[in-house]
Each structure stands twice: as structure tokens, then as C-alpha cells.
CSV table of N, CA and C in Angstrom, one decimal:
chain,number,residue,atom,x,y,z
A,1,MET,N,-9.1,-12.1,-12.3
A,1,MET,CA,-8.0,-11.2,-11.3
A,1,MET,C,-6.7,-11.6,-11.4
A,2,GLY,N,-5.7,-10.6,-12.1
A,2,GLY,CA,-4.3,-10.5,-11.6
A,2,GLY,C,-4.1,-10.8,-10.0
A,3,GLU,N,-3.2,-11.5,-9.6
A,3,GLU,CA,-2.8,-11.7,-8.0
A,3,GLU,C,-1.2,-12.2,-7.9
A,4,ALA,N,-0.5,-10.4,-7.6
A,4,ALA,CA,1.0,-11.3,-7.0
A,4,ALA,C,0.8,-12.1,-6.3
A,5,GLU,N,2.1,-12.8,-6.1
A,5,GLU,CA,2.3,-13.6,-5.1
A,5,GLU,C,2.3,-13.4,-3.9
A,6,ASN,N,2.1,-12.9,-3.0
A,6,ASN,CA,1.8,-11.6,-1.2
A,6,ASN,C,0.3,-12.0,-0.9
A,7,GLY,N,-0.7,-12.3,-2.7
A,7,GLY,CA,-2.0,-11.7,-2.2
A,7,GLY,C,-2.0,-10.6,-2.4
A,8,ILE,N,-1.8,-9.5,-3.5
A,8,ILE,CA,-1.7,-8.4,-3.9
A,8,ILE,C,-2.0,-8.6,-5.0
A,9,LYS,N,-3.5,-7.8,-4.6
A,9,LYS,CA,-4.9,-8.3,-6.1
A,9,LYS,C,-4.9,-7.4,-6.2
A,10,CYS,N,-4.4,-7.4,-7.8
A,10,CYS,CA,-4.5,-6.4,-8.7
A,10,CYS,C,-5.9,-6.3,-9.7
A,11,ASP,N,-7.1,-6.2,-9.5
A,11,ASP,CA,-8.1,-6.0,-10.4
A,11,ASP,C,-7.7,-4.9,-10.6
A,12,ASN,N,-7.6,-4.0,-11.0
A,12,ASN,CA,-7.2,-2.3,-11.8
A,12,ASN,C,-5.8,-2.4,-12.1
A,13,TYR,N,-5.0,-2.8,-12.1
A,13,TYR,CA,-3.5,-2.4,-12.1
A,13,TYR,C,-3.4,-3.7,-12.8
A,14,VAL,N,-3.8,-4.9,-13.5
A,14,VAL,CA,-3.1,-6.0,-13.4
A,14,VAL,C,-2.0,-5.8,-14.9
A,15,TYR,N,-2.3,-4.5,-15.5
A,15,TYR,CA,-0.9,-3.7,-16.7
A,15,TYR,C,0.5,-3.8,-15.2
A,16,LEU,N,0.2,-3.9,-14.3
A,16,LEU,CA,1.3,-3.8,-13.9
A,16,LEU,C,2.2,-4.8,-13.4
A,17,VAL,N,1.6,-5.6,-13.3
A,17,VAL,CA,1.6,-6.9,-13.0
A,17,VAL,C,2.7,-7.9,-14.2
A,18,LYS,N,2.0,-7.5,-15.3
A,18,LYS,CA,2.1,-7.6,-16.4
A,18,LYS,C,3.7,-6.9,-17.3
A,19,LYS,N,3.2,-6.1,-16.6
A,19,LYS,CA,5.0,-5.4,-17.2
A,19,LYS,C,6.3,-5.5,-16.5
A,20,GLY,N,7.1,-6.3,-17.5
A,20,GLY,CA,8.1,-6.9,-17.6
A,20,GLY,C,8.5,-7.7,-16.3
A,21,ASP,N,9.2,-7.6,-14.9
A,21,ASP,CA,9.2,-8.3,-14.2
A,21,ASP,C,8.7,-7.6,-13.1
A,22,ASN,N,8.0,-6.4,-13.2
A,22,ASN,CA,7.1,-6.0,-12.2
A,22,ASN,C,5.8,-7.3,-10.9
A,23,GLU,N,5.9,-8.2,-11.6
A,23,GLU,CA,5.0,-9.2,-10.6
A,23,GLU,C,6.5,-9.2,-9.4
A,24,LYS,N,7.2,-10.0,-9.4
A,24,LYS,CA,8.6,-10.3,-8.9
A,24,LYS,C,9.5,-8.8,-8.0
A,25,ALA,N,8.9,-7.7,-8.8
A,25,ALA,CA,9.4,-6.6,-8.4
A,25,ALA,C,8.6,-6.3,-7.4
A,26,ILE,N,7.5,-6.0,-7.3
A,26,ILE,CA,6.0,-5.5,-6.6
A,26,ILE,C,6.1,-7.2,-5.0
A,27,SER,N,6.4,-7.7,-5.3
A,27,SER,CA,6.6,-8.9,-3.8
A,27,SER,C,7.8,-9.2,-3.2
A,28,SER,N,8.4,-9.0,-4.0
A,28,SER,CA,10.3,-8.2,-3.7
A,28,SER,C,9.4,-7.3,-3.0
A,29,ARG,N,9.2,-5.6,-3.3
A,29,ARG,CA,8.5,-5.2,-2.6
A,29,ARG,C,8.4,-4.7,-1.1
A,30,PHE,N,7.4,-5.7,-1.3
A,30,PHE,CA,6.5,-6.0,-0.2
A,30,PHE,C,7.0,-6.5,1.1
A,31,ASP,N,7.5,-7.8,0.1
A,31,ASP,CA,8.5,-8.5,1.2
A,31,ASP,C,9.2,-7.8,2.4
A,32,TRP,N,10.3,-6.9,1.5
A,32,TRP,CA,11.2,-5.7,2.0
A,32,TRP,C,10.4,-4.8,2.7
A,33,LEU,N,9.7,-4.6,2.7
A,33,LEU,CA,9.3,-3.5,3.4
A,33,LEU,C,8.4,-3.6,4.9
A,34,LEU,N,7.7,-5.3,4.5
A,34,LEU,CA,7.0,-6.1,5.8
A,34,LEU,C,8.4,-6.6,6.9
A,35,ASN,N,9.6,-6.5,6.3
A,35,ASN,CA,10.2,-7.0,7.3
A,35,ASN,C,11.1,-5.3,7.8
A,36,LEU,N,11.0,-5.0,6.8
A,36,LEU,CA,11.9,-3.5,7.6
A,36,LEU,C,10.6,-2.6,9.0
A,37,LEU,N,9.3,-3.2,8.5
A,37,LEU,CA,8.6,-2.8,9.4
A,37,LEU,C,8.4,-3.4,10.7
A,38,SER,N,8.4,-4.7,10.6
A,38,SER,CA,8.3,-5.8,11.4
A,38,SER,C,9.9,-5.3,12.4
A,39,THR,N,11.2,-5.1,12.0
A,39,THR,CA,12.0,-4.8,12.4
A,39,THR,C,12.1,-3.9,13.7
A,40,PHE,N,10.8,-3.0,12.9
A,40,PHE,CA,11.3,-1.6,13.3
A,40,PHE,C,9.9,-2.1,14.9
A,41,ILE,N,9.5,-3.0,15.0
A,41,ILE,CA,8.8,-2.8,15.8
A,41,ILE,C,9.4,-3.7,16.9
A,42,GLN,N,10.0,-4.3,16.2
A,42,GLN,CA,11.0,-5.5,17.8
A,42,GLN,C,12.1,-3.9,18.1
A,43,LYS,N,12.6,-3.7,17.2
A,43,LYS,CA,13.7,-2.7,18.2
A,43,LYS,C,12.4,-1.8,18.8
A,44,LYS,N,11.6,-1.9,19.2
A,44,LYS,CA,10.9,-0.4,19.6
A,44,LYS,C,9.8,-1.2,20.5
A,45,HIS,N,10.7,-2.5,20.4
A,45,HIS,CA,9.6,-3.5,21.9
A,45,HIS,C,8.3,-3.3,22.2
A,46,LEU,N,7.6,-3.5,20.6
A,46,LEU,CA,6.2,-2.5,20.5
A,46,LEU,C,5.6,-4.2,20.1
A,47,GLU,N,5.5,-5.0,20.1
A,47,GLU,CA,5.2,-6.5,19.7
A,47,GLU,C,3.4,-6.4,20.1
A,48,ASN,N,3.8,-6.3,21.6
A,48,ASN,CA,2.3,-6.2,22.0
A,48,ASN,C,1.4,-4.8,21.6
A,49,GLN,N,2.0,-4.4,20.8
A,49,GLN,CA,0.8,-3.2,20.9
A,49,GLN,C,1.0,-2.4,19.5
A,50,VAL,N,1.8,-2.6,18.5
A,50,VAL,CA,1.4,-2.6,17.1
A,50,VAL,C,2.2,-3.4,16.0
A,51,ILE,N,0.5,-3.4,15.2
A,51,ILE,CA,1.2,-5.0,13.6
A,51,ILE,C,1.5,-3.9,12.8
A,52,VAL,N,1.4,-4.7,12.0
A,52,VAL,CA,1.7,-4.5,11.1
A,52,VAL,C,0.5,-5.1,9.8
A,53,SER,N,-0.8,-3.8,9.2
A,53,SER,CA,-1.7,-4.3,8.4
A,53,SER,C,-1.1,-4.9,6.7
A,54,CYS,N,-0.8,-6.3,6.8
A,54,CYS,CA,-0.6,-6.7,5.4
A,54,CYS,C,-1.5,-6.3,4.2
A,55,ASP,N,-2.9,-6.0,4.9
A,55,ASP,CA,-4.1,-5.6,3.8
A,55,ASP,C,-3.9,-4.0,3.4
A,56,ILE,N,-3.5,-3.4,4.7
A,56,ILE,CA,-3.2,-1.9,4.4
A,56,ILE,C,-1.5,-2.0,3.8
A,57,LEU,N,-0.6,-2.6,3.9
A,57,LEU,CA,0.6,-2.0,3.3
A,57,LEU,C,0.0,-2.9,1.8
A,58,LYS,N,-0.4,-3.8,1.5
A,58,LYS,CA,-0.9,-4.2,-0.8
A,58,LYS,C,-1.1,-2.6,-0.9
A,59,HIS,N,-1.7,-1.9,-0.2
A,59,HIS,CA,-2.0,-0.5,-0.5
A,59,HIS,C,-1.1,0.2,-1.3
A,60,VAL,N,-0.4,0.5,-0.2
A,60,VAL,CA,0.4,1.1,-0.3
A,60,VAL,C,1.7,0.7,-1.1
A,61,ILE,N,2.0,-0.4,-1.7
A,61,ILE,CA,2.9,-0.8,-2.8
A,61,ILE,C,2.1,-0.5,-4.0
A,62,ILE,N,0.9,-0.7,-4.0
A,62,ILE,CA,0.1,-0.8,-5.6
A,62,ILE,C,0.6,0.6,-5.6
A,63,ASP,N,-0.1,1.2,-5.2
A,63,ASP,CA,-0.5,3.2,-5.3
A,63,ASP,C,1.5,3.1,-5.1
A,64,TYR,N,2.6,3.1,-4.7
A,64,TYR,CA,3.7,3.1,-5.0
A,64,TYR,C,3.9,2.7,-6.8
A,65,PHE,N,4.2,1.3,-7.4
A,65,PHE,CA,4.4,1.1,-8.1
A,65,PHE,C,3.7,1.8,-9.7
A,66,VAL,N,1.9,2.6,-8.5
A,66,VAL,CA,1.6,2.9,-10.3
A,66,VAL,C,1.8,4.3,-10.3
A,67,ASP,N,2.2,5.0,-9.1
A,67,ASP,CA,3.1,6.1,-8.9
A,67,ASP,C,4.7,6.2,-9.9
A,68,ILE,N,4.4,5.3,-9.5
A,68,ILE,CA,6.9,5.0,-10.4
A,68,ILE,C,5.9,4.4,-11.4
A,69,ASP,N,5.7,4.1,-11.7
A,69,ASP,CA,4.8,3.4,-13.1
A,69,ASP,C,4.8,4.8,-14.3
A,70,ARG,N,3.2,5.4,-13.7
A,70,ARG,CA,3.8,6.8,-14.0
A,70,ARG,C,4.0,7.6,-14.7
A,71,LEU,N,5.3,7.9,-14.0
A,71,LEU,CA,6.1,8.4,-13.4
A,71,LEU,C,7.6,8.1,-15.0
A,72,LYS,N,7.7,6.6,-14.8
A,72,LYS,CA,8.4,6.0,-15.9
A,72,LYS,C,8.0,6.5,-16.8
A,73,ASN,N,6.7,6.3,-17.2
A,73,ASN,CA,5.9,7.2,-19.1
A,73,ASN,C,6.3,8.3,-19.3
A,74,PHE,N,5.8,8.9,-18.0
A,74,PHE,CA,5.5,10.2,-18.5
A,74,PHE,C,7.3,10.9,-18.4
A,75,GLN,N,7.6,10.5,-17.9
A,75,GLN,CA,9.6,11.0,-18.1
A,75,GLN,C,10.4,10.2,-19.2
A,76,GLY,N,10.2,9.6,-19.6
A,76,GLY,CA,10.4,8.8,-19.8
A,76,GLY,C,11.3,8.1,-19.8
A,77,ILE,N,12.1,7.9,-19.0
A,77,ILE,CA,13.0,6.7,-17.6
A,77,ILE,C,12.4,5.5,-17.7
A,78,THR,N,13.7,4.6,-17.6
A,78,THR,CA,13.4,3.3,-17.2
A,78,THR,C,13.8,2.3,-15.3
A,79,ASP,N,14.3,3.3,-15.6
A,79,ASP,CA,15.0,3.2,-13.9
A,79,ASP,C,14.9,4.2,-13.0
A,80,ILE,N,14.3,4.5,-12.1
A,80,ILE,CA,14.6,5.8,-10.7
A,80,ILE,C,15.6,5.4,-10.3
A,81,HIS,N,15.7,6.9,-9.6
A,81,HIS,CA,16.4,7.0,-9.1
A,81,HIS,C,16.1,6.3,-7.4
A,82,SER,N,17.1,6.1,-6.3
A,82,SER,CA,16.6,5.5,-4.9
A,82,SER,C,16.2,7.3,-4.0
A,83,SER,N,16.7,8.4,-4.3
A,83,SER,CA,15.8,9.4,-4.1
A,83,SER,C,14.0,9.6,-3.9
A,84,LYS,N,13.8,8.8,-5.6
A,84,LYS,CA,12.4,8.7,-5.8
A,84,LYS,C,11.8,8.3,-5.1
A,85,LEU,N,12.2,6.4,-5.2
A,85,LEU,CA,11.9,5.0,-4.4
A,85,LEU,C,11.6,5.4,-2.5
A,86,TYR,N,12.3,6.1,-1.9
A,86,TYR,CA,12.2,6.8,-0.7
A,86,TYR,C,11.4,7.8,-0.9
A,87,ALA,N,10.9,8.2,-0.8
A,87,ALA,CA,10.1,9.5,-1.7
A,87,ALA,C,9.0,8.6,-1.8
A,88,TYR,N,8.5,8.3,-2.9
A,88,TYR,CA,7.0,7.8,-2.7
A,88,TYR,C,6.8,7.2,-1.9
A,89,LEU,N,7.9,6.3,-1.3
A,89,LEU,CA,7.2,4.8,-0.3
A,89,LEU,C,6.9,5.9,0.4
A,90,SER,N,7.4,6.5,1.5
A,90,SER,CA,7.6,7.0,2.5
A,90,SER,C,6.0,7.9,1.9
A,91,PHE,N,5.9,8.3,1.1
A,91,PHE,CA,4.5,9.0,0.9
A,91,PHE,C,3.4,8.0,0.9
A,92,TRP,N,3.5,6.9,0.6
A,92,TRP,CA,2.7,6.1,0.7
A,92,TRP,C,2.0,5.5,2.4
A,93,ILE,N,3.2,5.1,2.4
A,93,ILE,CA,3.2,4.8,4.4
A,93,ILE,C,3.1,5.9,5.4
A,94,LEU,N,2.7,7.5,4.5
A,94,LEU,CA,2.1,8.5,5.7
A,94,LEU,C,0.8,7.9,5.8
A,95,ARG,N,0.7,8.2,4.0
A,95,ARG,CA,-1.1,8.2,4.1
A,95,ARG,C,-1.5,6.8,4.0
A,96,HIS,N,-1.4,6.3,4.7
A,96,HIS,CA,-2.4,4.8,4.4
A,96,HIS,C,-1.9,4.5,5.8
A,97,LYS,N,-1.1,4.7,6.8
A,97,LYS,CA,-0.7,4.1,7.9
A,97,LYS,C,-0.6,2.4,8.0
A,98,PRO,N,0.6,1.4,7.7
A,98,PRO,CA,-0.1,0.2,8.1
A,98,PRO,C,0.6,-0.1,8.8
A,99,LEU,N,1.3,0.8,9.5
A,99,LEU,CA,1.2,-0.2,11.0
A,99,LEU,C,0.2,0.7,12.1
A,100,GLN,N,-0.6,-0.5,12.6
A,100,GLN,CA,-1.8,-0.3,13.4
A,100,GLN,C,-2.0,0.2,14.9
A,101,ILE,N,-2.3,0.9,15.6
A,101,ILE,CA,-2.1,0.3,17.2
A,101,ILE,C,-3.3,-0.8,17.4
A,102,ILE,N,-2.3,-1.6,18.6
A,102,ILE,CA,-3.6,-2.8,19.1
A,102,ILE,C,-4.3,-3.0,20.2
A,103,LEU,N,-4.4,-2.0,21.1
A,103,LEU,CA,-4.9,-1.0,22.2
A,103,LEU,C,-5.7,-0.9,22.2
A,104,SER,N,-6.6,-0.9,22.9
A,104,SER,CA,-8.0,0.0,22.6
A,104,SER,C,-7.0,1.1,23.2
A,105,GLU,N,-6.5,1.5,24.8
A,105,GLU,CA,-5.9,2.6,25.1
A,105,GLU,C,-4.3,2.2,24.9
A,106,HIS,N,-4.1,3.4,24.7
A,106,HIS,CA,-2.5,3.2,23.8
A,106,HIS,C,-2.2,5.0,24.8
A,107,GLU,N,0.0,4.4,24.8
A,107,GLU,CA,0.5,5.5,25.0
A,107,GLU,C,0.9,6.7,23.6
A,108,PRO,N,0.5,7.8,24.1
A,108,PRO,CA,0.4,9.0,23.2
A,108,PRO,C,1.5,8.8,22.2
A,109,ASP,N,2.8,7.9,22.5
A,109,ASP,CA,3.6,8.2,22.0
A,109,ASP,C,3.7,6.9,20.7
A,110,LEU,N,2.2,6.2,20.6
A,110,LEU,CA,2.6,5.2,19.4
A,110,LEU,C,1.2,6.5,18.4
A,111,THR,N,1.0,7.0,19.2
A,111,THR,CA,0.4,7.7,18.0
A,111,THR,C,0.7,8.2,17.0
A,112,PHE,N,1.9,8.3,16.5
A,112,PHE,CA,2.8,9.2,15.6
A,112,PHE,C,3.1,7.9,14.8
A,113,ILE,N,3.5,6.7,14.5
A,113,ILE,CA,3.6,5.8,14.8
A,113,ILE,C,4.9,5.5,13.6
A,114,ASN,N,3.7,5.4,12.2
A,114,ASN,CA,4.4,5.1,11.5
A,114,ASN,C,4.6,6.7,10.6
A,115,GLU,N,4.1,7.9,11.1
A,115,GLU,CA,6.0,9.3,11.1
A,115,GLU,C,6.9,8.7,11.9
A,116,GLU,N,7.2,7.7,12.9
A,116,GLU,CA,8.1,7.8,13.2
A,116,GLU,C,9.3,6.3,13.0
A,117,PHE,N,7.9,5.6,11.6
A,117,PHE,CA,8.5,4.3,11.9
A,117,PHE,C,9.3,4.7,9.6
A,118,VAL,N,8.8,6.1,9.1
A,118,VAL,CA,8.5,6.5,7.9
A,118,VAL,C,10.7,8.0,8.0
A,119,THR,N,10.2,8.1,9.3
A,119,THR,CA,11.8,8.9,9.7
A,119,THR,C,12.9,8.7,10.2
A,120,TYR,N,12.2,7.2,10.0
A,120,TYR,CA,13.6,6.1,11.1
A,120,TYR,C,14.5,5.1,9.0
A,121,LEU,N,13.5,5.1,8.6
A,121,LEU,CA,13.8,4.9,7.0
A,121,LEU,C,14.3,5.7,6.9
A,122,ILE,N,14.0,6.6,6.4
A,122,ILE,CA,14.1,8.6,5.2
A,122,ILE,C,15.7,7.9,6.0
A,123,ARG,N,16.0,8.2,7.4
A,123,ARG,CA,17.8,8.6,8.1
A,123,ARG,C,18.1,7.0,8.0
A,124,SER,N,18.5,6.1,7.4
A,124,SER,CA,18.7,5.5,7.9
A,124,SER,C,19.0,5.4,5.9
A,125,TYR,N,18.2,5.6,4.7
A,125,TYR,CA,18.4,5.8,3.4
A,125,TYR,C,19.8,7.3,3.6
A,126,LEU,N,19.4,8.3,4.7
A,126,LEU,CA,20.2,9.4,4.2
A,126,LEU,C,22.3,8.5,5.2
A,127,PHE,N,22.2,8.4,6.0
A,127,PHE,CA,23.4,7.9,6.0
A,127,PHE,C,23.7,6.3,6.0
A,128,SER,N,23.4,6.0,5.0
A,128,SER,CA,23.6,5.0,4.3
A,128,SER,C,25.2,5.1,4.1
A,129,ASP,N,25.5,6.0,3.2
A,129,ASP,CA,26.0,6.0,2.4
A,129,ASP,C,28.0,7.2,3.0
A,130,PRO,N,28.9,7.1,3.9
A,130,PRO,CA,29.3,5.8,4.3
A,130,PRO,C,28.0,5.5,5.8
A,131,GLU,N,27.8,4.0,6.5
A,131,GLU,CA,27.6,4.1,7.9
A,131,GLU,C,28.5,4.5,8.7
A,132,ASN,N,29.1,4.2,8.8
A,132,ASN,CA,30.1,4.5,9.5
A,132,ASN,C,30.7,5.4,10.3
A,133,VAL,N,30.5,6.6,9.6
A,133,VAL,CA,30.7,7.8,9.4
A,133,VAL,C,30.8,8.7,11.2
A,134,ALA,N,31.6,9.0,11.7
A,134,ALA,CA,31.1,9.8,12.9
A,134,ALA,C,30.9,10.8,12.9
A,135,LEU,N,29.7,11.9,14.1
A,135,LEU,CA,29.5,12.7,13.8
A,135,LEU,C,30.5,13.3,15.0
A,136,LEU,N,30.9,14.9,14.1
A,136,LEU,CA,31.6,15.1,15.4
A,136,LEU,C,31.5,16.2,16.2
A,137,GLU,N,31.2,16.0,17.5
A,137,GLU,CA,31.3,16.6,18.6
A,137,GLU,C,29.5,18.1,18.3
A,138,GLY,N,30.0,18.7,17.9
A,138,GLY,CA,29.8,20.3,18.0
A,138,GLY,C,28.5,20.2,16.1
A,139,LYS,N,28.5,19.3,15.8
A,139,LYS,CA,27.4,19.2,14.6
A,139,LYS,C,26.2,17.7,14.9
A,140,LYS,N,26.4,17.3,16.1
A,140,LYS,CA,25.7,16.0,15.9
A,140,LYS,C,24.3,16.7,16.3
A,141,GLU,N,24.3,18.2,16.9
A,141,GLU,CA,22.9,18.7,17.8
A,141,GLU,C,22.3,18.7,16.2
A,142,SER,N,23.2,19.5,14.6
A,142,SER,CA,22.5,19.8,13.9
A,142,SER,C,21.6,19.1,13.1
A,143,VAL,N,22.5,16.9,13.3
A,143,VAL,CA,21.9,16.3,12.7
A,143,VAL,C,20.5,16.0,13.1
A,144,ASP,N,20.9,15.6,15.2
A,144,ASP,CA,19.3,15.6,15.5
A,144,ASP,C,18.6,16.3,15.2
A,145,ASN,N,19.0,17.1,14.9
A,145,ASN,CA,17.7,18.7,14.3
A,145,ASN,C,17.3,18.4,13.2
A,146,PHE,N,17.5,18.0,12.5
A,146,PHE,CA,17.3,17.7,11.2
A,146,PHE,C,16.2,16.3,11.4
A,147,VAL,N,17.1,14.9,12.1
A,147,VAL,CA,15.9,14.0,11.8
A,147,VAL,C,15.2,14.5,13.1
A,148,ALA,N,15.1,15.5,14.0
A,148,ALA,CA,13.6,15.8,15.3
A,148,ALA,C,12.5,16.5,13.7
A,149,THR,N,13.2,17.4,13.1
A,149,THR,CA,12.5,18.0,12.4
A,149,THR,C,11.6,17.6,11.4
A,150,MET,N,12.5,16.4,10.7
A,150,MET,CA,11.7,15.6,10.0
A,150,MET,C,10.4,14.9,9.9
A,151,LEU,N,11.1,14.5,11.5
A,151,LEU,CA,9.2,13.9,11.8
A,151,LEU,C,8.5,15.1,12.6
A,152,TYR,N,8.6,16.1,12.3
A,152,TYR,CA,7.5,16.9,13.4
A,152,TYR,C,6.9,17.7,11.9
A,153,TYR,N,7.2,17.8,11.2
A,153,TYR,CA,7.0,17.7,10.0
A,153,TYR,C,5.8,16.6,9.4
A,154,PHE,N,6.3,15.2,9.0
A,154,PHE,CA,5.3,14.5,9.1
A,154,PHE,C,4.3,13.8,9.8
A,155,GLN,N,4.2,14.3,11.0
A,155,GLN,CA,3.5,15.1,11.9
A,155,GLN,C,2.5,16.0,11.8
A,156,TYR,N,2.7,17.3,10.9
A,156,TYR,CA,1.9,18.0,11.7
A,156,TYR,C,2.1,19.2,10.2
A,157,ARG,N,2.5,18.6,9.2
A,157,ARG,CA,2.9,19.9,7.8
A,157,ARG,C,2.7,19.1,7.2
A,158,GLU,N,1.4,19.5,6.1
A,158,GLU,CA,1.3,18.5,4.7
A,158,GLU,C,2.9,18.2,4.1
A,159,TYR,N,2.6,17.7,3.3
A,159,TYR,CA,4.1,16.6,2.9
A,159,TYR,C,3.0,16.1,1.7
A,160,SER,N,4.2,15.9,0.6
A,160,SER,CA,3.6,15.5,-0.9
A,160,SER,C,4.8,14.3,-1.2
A,161,ALA,N,4.9,13.7,-2.1
A,161,ALA,CA,6.5,12.7,-2.7
A,161,ALA,C,7.3,13.9,-3.0
A,162,LYS,N,6.8,14.1,-3.7
A,162,LYS,CA,7.8,15.6,-4.6
A,162,LYS,C,8.4,16.3,-3.4
A,163,ASN,N,7.9,16.8,-2.8
A,163,ASN,CA,9.2,17.6,-1.8
A,163,ASN,C,9.0,16.4,-0.5
A,164,ILE,N,9.3,15.7,-0.7
A,164,ILE,CA,10.2,14.6,0.3
A,164,ILE,C,11.3,13.9,-0.5
A,165,GLU,N,11.1,13.8,-1.6
A,165,GLU,CA,12.2,13.5,-2.6
A,165,GLU,C,13.0,15.2,-2.9
A,166,LEU,N,12.7,16.3,-2.7
A,166,LEU,CA,13.0,17.5,-2.6
A,166,LEU,C,13.9,16.7,-1.8
A,167,MET,N,13.6,17.0,-0.3
A,167,MET,CA,14.7,17.2,1.1
A,167,MET,C,15.6,15.9,0.6
A,168,LEU,N,15.1,15.3,0.7
A,168,LEU,CA,16.7,13.9,0.1
A,168,LEU,C,17.1,14.8,-0.5
A,169,LEU,N,16.8,14.8,-2.4
A,169,LEU,CA,18.3,15.3,-2.6
A,169,LEU,C,19.1,16.6,-2.1
A,170,ALA,N,17.9,17.2,-1.4
A,170,ALA,CA,19.2,18.6,-0.6
A,170,ALA,C,19.4,18.1,0.1
A,171,PHE,N,19.7,17.3,0.8
A,171,PHE,CA,20.4,17.1,1.5
A,171,PHE,C,21.7,16.1,1.0
A,172,GLN,N,21.3,14.6,0.2
A,172,GLN,CA,22.0,14.7,-0.8
A,172,GLN,C,23.4,15.9,-1.2
A,173,ALA,N,22.7,17.1,-1.4
A,173,ALA,CA,23.3,17.9,-2.1
A,173,ALA,C,24.8,18.5,-1.4
A,174,GLY,N,24.1,18.3,-0.4
A,174,GLY,CA,24.2,19.7,1.0
A,174,GLY,C,25.8,18.5,1.1
A,175,CYS,N,25.4,17.2,1.3
A,175,CYS,CA,26.4,16.3,1.9
A,175,CYS,C,27.7,16.3,0.6
A,176,ALA,N,27.4,16.4,-0.7
A,176,ALA,CA,28.1,16.5,-1.5
A,176,ALA,C,28.8,17.9,-1.9
A,177,TYR,N,28.5,18.7,-1.3
A,177,TYR,CA,28.8,19.8,-1.1
A,177,TYR,C,30.0,20.3,-0.1
A,178,GLN,N,29.9,19.3,1.1
A,178,GLN,CA,31.0,19.3,1.9
A,178,GLN,C,31.9,18.7,1.8
A,179,TYR,N,32.0,18.1,1.6
A,179,TYR,CA,32.5,16.3,0.7
A,179,TYR,C,33.4,17.3,0.5
A,180,SER,N,32.5,17.8,-1.2
A,180,SER,CA,34.0,18.9,-1.8
A,180,SER,C,34.7,20.0,-0.9
A,181,ALA,N,33.8,20.6,-0.3
A,181,ALA,CA,34.9,21.4,0.4
A,181,ALA,C,35.8,21.3,1.5
A,182,ASP,N,35.3,20.5,2.0
A,182,ASP,CA,36.6,19.3,2.6
A,182,ASP,C,37.6,19.1,2.4
A,183,HIS,N,37.5,18.5,0.6
A,183,HIS,CA,37.8,17.6,-0.1
A,183,HIS,C,39.0,18.9,-1.2
A,184,GLN,N,39.3,20.6,-1.4
A,184,GLN,CA,39.7,20.7,-2.3
A,184,GLN,C,40.9,21.2,-1.7
């Protein structure tokens, strides 16, 4: 039985671990995501209400790598665009829900904690280049509406990794278009 450094069992997916530098990549992605999830819990002061299920997180990581491996084989590519990384990872987080509520009775705000985390993750990705852009007073509402709608979409609409990726690419294309318009 294959097993990555973090105890991710790879019974059916031993081939993933054996491919290139995948064992290190799987372990690294697990650690990165666990750190992000833990930081999110701390920043929201939810340490006594929410935990990260490492067992569920392992499923997120394996399912993500299986999807990416299939895409690479099908499309004949070696490296993936970061929008694909965030889209497929977000999809599997939303699907498996590694953030678990540990209270028998909880605040209604925690019901969609995984959706909130994914919105936070995507927002940090979309607004990271450059990180220090000050929004114009009249435009902040549009950005806030986009983020709120994204959260609503993850809570109540059907989504797929493909349409999350399209949303990310559309946002980036809009930014590129606006930048081009502003600098002509």
C-alpha cells in the first residue's frame, strides 16, 4: 500500500505517488491547505467551534490530484495554470467539506463555513496581484457584491470545477481588459 508523508493512503492511486515528484507535491499541497484552513479558523476565532478533519482533507487532496492528472493526460500538458489549481481544489473542498463543526448546537453562521473558506481562498487568489491595490470609493461595492455573490453561489447553486475555473478566468480577463483600457 502506498502512503504519502502525511499518511494519505493511496491504495487505488499508487500511480499518482510514483509519478515524477508527486509524493512531495501531494504532501506539500496537504500541508499548504491544512495551514490555510487552520489560519482561517484562527482569524475567525473559531478554534472552539470548528476543526479541520485531516481524514477529509486527505480525500480533498487525492481527488484534486486525480482530476489534475487526468486533465494533464487528456490535454497533453505538464503544468497547469493557477486558475485551474484553485478551481479544482475549491471544488473538492466544497464537495468534501474538511471544516467540521464540533458543537452539537451551533451558530447558523457556521453552516456554510466551507463555502466561506473557499470564497476567502478564491478572493485571496484573485486579489493577490498586486495585493495593495486601493479600490476607488465608487468601485468597492462592485467588488464586495462579486464576493458576496460568489459565496451565495457556493451555498445555493450547482457548481463544478469547470465553471469555477471559468469564473476565475473571466475575472482575470476583466482585470486585463480594464488595465488595457486604462493604459492606452
